[in-house]
PDB file of C-alpha atoms in Angstrom:
ATOM      1  CA  MET A   1     -25.997 -51.900 -66.618  1.00 77.00           C
ATOM      2  CA  GLY A   2     -27.474 -52.053 -70.143  1.00 82.00           C
ATOM      3  CA  LYS A   3     -31.022 -51.470 -68.809  1.00 84.00           C
ATOM      4  CA  PHE A   4     -29.804 -48.449 -66.855  1.00 84.00           C
ATOM      5  CA  ILE A   5     -28.248 -46.901 -69.972  1.00 83.00           C
ATOM      6  CA  GLU A   6     -31.408 -47.599 -71.999  1.00 83.00           C
ATOM      7  CA  ASP A   7     -33.571 -45.974 -69.308  1.00 80.00           C
ATOM      8  CA  PHE A   8     -31.292 -42.944 -69.134  1.00 78.00           C
ATOM      9  CA  LYS A   9     -31.314 -42.623 -72.928  1.00 76.00           C
ATOM     10  CA  ALA A  10     -35.129 -42.760 -72.971  1.00 76.00           C
ATOM     11  CA  PHE A  11     -35.263 -40.120 -70.228  1.00 72.00           C
ATOM     12  CA  ALA A  12     -32.716 -37.796 -71.833  1.00 70.00           C
ATOM     13  CA  LEU A  13     -34.363 -37.908 -75.233  1.00 72.00           C
ATOM     14  CA  LYS A  14     -37.864 -37.109 -73.995  1.00 70.00           C
ATOM     15  CA  GLY A  15     -39.266 -33.873 -75.351  1.00 63.00           C
ATOM     16  CA  ASN A  16     -39.699 -32.324 -71.908  1.00 71.00           C
ATOM     17  CA  VAL A  17     -36.031 -32.682 -71.002  1.00 70.00           C
ATOM     18  CA  VAL A  18     -34.914 -31.145 -74.288  1.00 70.00           C
ATOM     19  CA  ASP A  19     -37.420 -28.290 -73.858  1.00 74.00           C
ATOM     20  CA  MET A  20     -36.155 -27.704 -70.346  1.00 76.00           C
ATOM     21  CA  ALA A  21     -32.543 -27.619 -71.528  1.00 77.00           C
ATOM     22  CA  VAL A  22     -33.430 -25.065 -74.200  1.00 77.00           C
ATOM     23  CA  GLY A  23     -35.283 -23.037 -71.555  1.00 79.00           C
ATOM     24  CA  VAL A  24     -32.267 -23.046 -69.244  1.00 83.00           C
ATOM     25  CA  ILE A  25     -29.950 -21.897 -72.039  1.00 86.00           C
ATOM     26  CA  VAL A  26     -32.326 -19.157 -73.213  1.00 81.00           C
ATOM     27  CA  GLY A  27     -32.946 -18.169 -69.580  1.00 80.00           C
ATOM     28  CA  GLY A  28     -29.212 -17.793 -68.986  1.00 83.00           C
ATOM     29  CA  ALA A  29     -28.860 -15.569 -72.030  1.00 84.00           C
ATOM     30  CA  PHE A  30     -31.940 -13.590 -70.977  1.00 80.00           C
ATOM     31  CA  GLY A  31     -30.431 -13.138 -67.506  1.00 78.00           C
ATOM     32  CA  LYS A  32     -27.262 -11.694 -69.030  1.00 84.00           C
ATOM     33  CA  ILE A  33     -29.298  -9.242 -71.082  1.00 82.00           C
ATOM     34  CA  VAL A  34     -31.290  -8.083 -68.059  1.00 77.00           C
ATOM     35  CA  SER A  35     -28.153  -7.832 -65.904  1.00 78.00           C
ATOM     36  CA  SER A  36     -26.538  -5.705 -68.585  1.00 83.00           C
ATOM     37  CA  LEU A  37     -29.656  -3.536 -68.718  1.00 80.00           C
ATOM     38  CA  VAL A  38     -29.484  -3.012 -64.962  1.00 75.00           C
ATOM     39  CA  ASN A  39     -25.702  -2.567 -64.644  1.00 77.00           C
ATOM     40  CA  ASP A  40     -24.968  -0.645 -67.844  1.00 84.00           C
ATOM     41  CA  ILE A  41     -28.091   1.445 -68.414  1.00 83.00           C
ATOM     42  CA  ILE A  42     -30.261   1.828 -65.311  1.00 78.00           C
ATOM     43  CA  MET A  43     -27.643   1.985 -62.547  1.00 74.00           C
ATOM     44  CA  PRO A  44     -25.526   4.709 -64.209  1.00 79.00           C
ATOM     45  CA  VAL A  45     -28.648   6.875 -64.415  1.00 81.00           C
ATOM     46  CA  ILE A  46     -29.443   6.146 -60.760  1.00 74.00           C
ATOM     47  CA  SER A  47     -25.854   6.947 -59.779  1.00 74.00           C
ATOM     48  CA  LEU A  48     -26.238  10.363 -61.436  1.00 80.00           C
ATOM     49  CA  VAL A  49     -29.367  10.972 -59.364  1.00 76.00           C
ATOM     50  CA  THR A  50     -27.672   9.857 -56.134  1.00 67.00           C
ATOM     51  CA  GLY A  51     -24.650  12.050 -56.682  1.00 69.00           C
ATOM     52  CA  GLY A  52     -22.425   9.816 -58.746  1.00 65.00           C
ATOM     53  CA  SER A  53     -21.576   7.227 -56.108  1.00 62.00           C
ATOM     54  CA  GLY A  54     -23.866   4.460 -57.326  1.00 63.00           C
ATOM     55  CA  TYR A  55     -25.591   1.889 -55.191  1.00 66.00           C
ATOM     56  CA  GLU A  56     -22.783  -0.655 -55.111  1.00 68.00           C
ATOM     57  CA  ASN A  57     -20.636   1.729 -53.035  1.00 72.00           C
ATOM     58  CA  LEU A  58     -23.235   2.290 -50.307  1.00 77.00           C
ATOM     59  CA  LYS A  59     -22.295   0.519 -47.089  1.00 81.00           C
ATOM     60  CA  TYR A  60     -22.375   0.789 -43.320  1.00 85.00           C
ATOM     61  CA  VAL A  61     -18.903   0.286 -41.871  1.00 84.00           C
ATOM     62  CA  ILE A  62     -18.923  -1.651 -38.616  1.00 87.00           C
ATOM     63  CA  LYS A  63     -15.155  -1.800 -38.180  1.00 84.00           C
ATOM     64  CA  GLU A  64     -12.601   0.148 -40.205  1.00 83.00           C
ATOM     65  CA  GLY A  65      -9.925  -1.823 -41.979  1.00 78.00           C
ATOM     66  CA  VAL A  66      -6.248  -1.373 -41.198  1.00 77.00           C
ATOM     67  CA  PRO A  67      -3.869  -1.408 -44.177  1.00 77.00           C
ATOM     68  CA  ALA A  68      -0.667  -3.437 -43.993  1.00 72.00           C
ATOM     69  CA  GLY A  69       2.210  -1.388 -42.760  1.00 67.00           C
ATOM     70  CA  GLU A  70       5.789  -1.402 -43.959  1.00 68.00           C
ATOM     71  CA  ASP A  71       6.848  -3.296 -40.866  1.00 65.00           C
ATOM     72  CA  GLY A  72       5.036  -6.425 -42.134  1.00 57.00           C
ATOM     73  CA  VAL A  73       2.112  -6.279 -39.741  1.00 63.00           C
ATOM     74  CA  ALA A  74      -0.860  -8.083 -41.295  1.00 58.00           C
ATOM     75  CA  ALA A  75      -3.704  -6.003 -42.633  1.00 75.00           C
ATOM     76  CA  VAL A  76      -7.159  -6.104 -41.060  1.00 77.00           C
ATOM     77  CA  GLU A  77     -10.026  -6.149 -43.530  1.00 81.00           C
ATOM     78  CA  GLU A  78     -12.918  -3.759 -43.211  1.00 81.00           C
ATOM     79  CA  VAL A  79     -16.142  -5.168 -41.752  1.00 86.00           C
ATOM     80  CA  ALA A  80     -19.135  -3.572 -43.408  1.00 86.00           C
ATOM     81  CA  ILE A  81     -22.760  -4.151 -44.362  1.00 88.00           C
ATOM     82  CA  ASN A  82     -22.933  -3.603 -48.124  1.00 85.00           C
ATOM     83  CA  TYR A  83     -26.548  -2.521 -48.391  1.00 84.00           C
ATOM     84  CA  GLY A  84     -25.910  -0.842 -51.749  1.00 81.00           C
ATOM     85  CA  THR A  85     -25.203  -4.185 -53.393  1.00 81.00           C
ATOM     86  CA  PHE A  86     -28.364  -5.544 -51.763  1.00 86.00           C
ATOM     87  CA  ILE A  87     -30.425  -2.666 -53.188  1.00 82.00           C
ATOM     88  CA  MET A  88     -28.887  -3.243 -56.608  1.00 78.00           C
ATOM     89  CA  ASN A  89     -29.820  -6.945 -56.451  1.00 81.00           C
ATOM     90  CA  ILE A  90     -33.394  -6.055 -55.460  1.00 85.00           C
ATOM     91  CA  VAL A  91     -33.687  -3.685 -58.432  1.00 79.00           C
ATOM     92  CA  ASP A  92     -32.187  -6.392 -60.650  1.00 76.00           C
ATOM     93  CA  PHE A  93     -34.768  -8.893 -59.354  1.00 82.00           C
ATOM     94  CA  PHE A  94     -37.716  -6.585 -60.015  1.00 84.00           C
ATOM     95  CA  ILE A  95     -36.527  -5.830 -63.533  1.00 79.00           C
ATOM     96  CA  ILE A  96     -36.096  -9.556 -64.267  1.00 77.00           C
ATOM     97  CA  ALA A  97     -39.508 -10.350 -62.752  1.00 81.00           C
ATOM     98  CA  PHE A  98     -41.164  -7.572 -64.775  1.00 83.00           C
ATOM     99  CA  SER A  99     -39.443  -8.710 -67.971  1.00 77.00           C
ATOM    100  CA  ILE A 100     -40.574 -12.303 -67.458  1.00 77.00           C
ATOM    101  CA  PHE A 101     -44.107 -11.101 -66.652  1.00 84.00           C
ATOM    102  CA  VAL A 102     -44.252  -9.113 -69.891  1.00 83.00           C
ATOM    103  CA  ALA A 103     -42.842 -12.018 -71.928  1.00 79.00           C
ATOM    104  CA  ILE A 104     -45.349 -14.490 -70.448  1.00 81.00           C
ATOM    105  CA  ARG A 105     -48.213 -12.048 -70.951  1.00 88.00           C
ATOM    106  CA  VAL A 106     -47.316 -11.625 -74.635  1.00 86.00           C
ATOM    107  CA  MET A 107     -47.072 -15.406 -75.068  1.00 81.00           C
ATOM    108  CA  MET A 108     -50.461 -15.881 -73.374  1.00 85.00           C
ATOM    109  CA  LYS A 109     -52.058 -13.344 -75.760  1.00 86.00           C
ATOM    110  CA  PHE A 110     -50.664 -15.239 -78.747  1.00 82.00           C
ATOM    111  CA  LYS A 111     -51.868 -18.518 -77.249  1.00 78.00           C
ATOM    112  CA  LYS A 112     -55.329 -17.050 -76.612  1.00 77.00           C
ATOM    113  CA  LYS A 113     -55.572 -15.881 -80.235  1.00 74.00           C
ATOM    114  CA  VAL A 114     -54.725 -19.377 -81.452  1.00 68.00           C
ATOM    115  CA  GLU A 115     -57.343 -20.894 -79.124  1.00 66.00           C
ATOM    116  CA  GLU A 116     -60.007 -18.401 -80.271  1.00 68.00           C
ATOM    117  CA  GLU A 117     -59.724 -19.483 -83.892  1.00 68.00           C
ATOM    118  CA  PRO A 118     -62.502 -22.026 -84.412  1.00 72.00           C
ATOM    119  CA  ALA A 119     -61.384 -25.476 -85.323  1.00 69.00           C
ATOM    120  CA  PRO A 120     -62.770 -26.746 -88.609  1.00 77.00           C
ATOM    121  CA  ALA A 121     -65.801 -28.979 -88.244  1.00 78.00           C
ATOM    122  CA  PRO A 122     -64.819 -32.619 -88.355  1.00 82.00           C
ATOM    123  CA  ALA A 123     -65.872 -34.524 -91.455  1.00 83.00           C
ATOM    124  CA  PRO A 124     -68.988 -36.628 -90.887  1.00 83.00           C
ATOM    125  CA  SER A 125     -68.385 -40.302 -90.299  1.00 87.00           C
ATOM    126  CA  LYS A 126     -69.566 -42.959 -92.752  1.00 86.00           C
ATOM    127  CA  GLU A 127     -72.496 -43.751 -90.475  1.00 88.00           C
ATOM    128  CA  GLU A 128     -73.576 -40.113 -90.419  1.00 86.00           C
ATOM    129  CA  GLN A 129     -73.286 -39.876 -94.203  1.00 86.00           C
ATOM    130  CA  LEU A 130     -75.381 -43.032 -94.613  1.00 87.00           C
ATOM    131  CA  LEU A 131     -78.028 -41.772 -92.191  1.00 86.00           C
ATOM    132  CA  THR A 132     -78.156 -38.444 -94.027  1.00 89.00           C
ATOM    133  CA  GLU A 133     -78.684 -40.231 -97.346  1.00 88.00           C
ATOM    134  CA  ILE A 134     -81.471 -42.368 -95.836  1.00 89.00           C
ATOM    135  CA  ARG A 135     -83.117 -39.253 -94.417  1.00 89.00           C
ATOM    136  CA  ASP A 136     -82.961 -37.524 -97.795  1.00 88.00           C
ATOM    137  CA  ILE A 137     -84.443 -40.585 -99.563  1.00 89.00           C
ATOM    138  CA  LEU A 138     -87.290 -40.833 -97.038  1.00 87.00           C
ATOM    139  CA  LYS A 139     -87.929 -37.117 -97.406  1.00 86.00           C
ATOM    140  CA  GLN A 140     -88.158 -37.470-101.207  1.00 87.00           C
ATOM    141  CA  LYS A 141     -90.576 -40.434-100.924  1.00 84.00           C
ATOM    142  CA  SER A 142     -92.840 -38.571 -98.504  1.00 83.00           C
ATOM    143  CA  GLU A 143     -93.002 -35.548-100.834  1.00 79.00           C
ATOM    144  CA  LYS A 144     -94.193 -37.667-103.804  1.00 69.00           C
TER     145      LYS A 144
END
């Protein structure tokens, strides 16, 4: 049992797992922001264009519902295809996909700029320094 706990501890404390956890948390917050953008900003504008009904109310009724009567007869729920909600989810998906695309593209540009900066030349090793000194000495002797 002790080995199992040690292995789990090593797994849980790896950098990749922590990075993934941070990504999930940030992704959840990002999803809320995009959902709010769709539901609170874009869809009200679309509902004005469509006549004020909004997409979530669009549906094809297959069977009308029957409300409960006063005599205690059970109500029958409406059977409908809610294609408006489906359209809203598709729009939501495309906005999320576009937002992620833009975010990744910006990150890739920053990464490319960092890669383009030339790395400083490594310092010569002791062997290279010694060979350079020998070369310079031989050059001086041949000039005399």
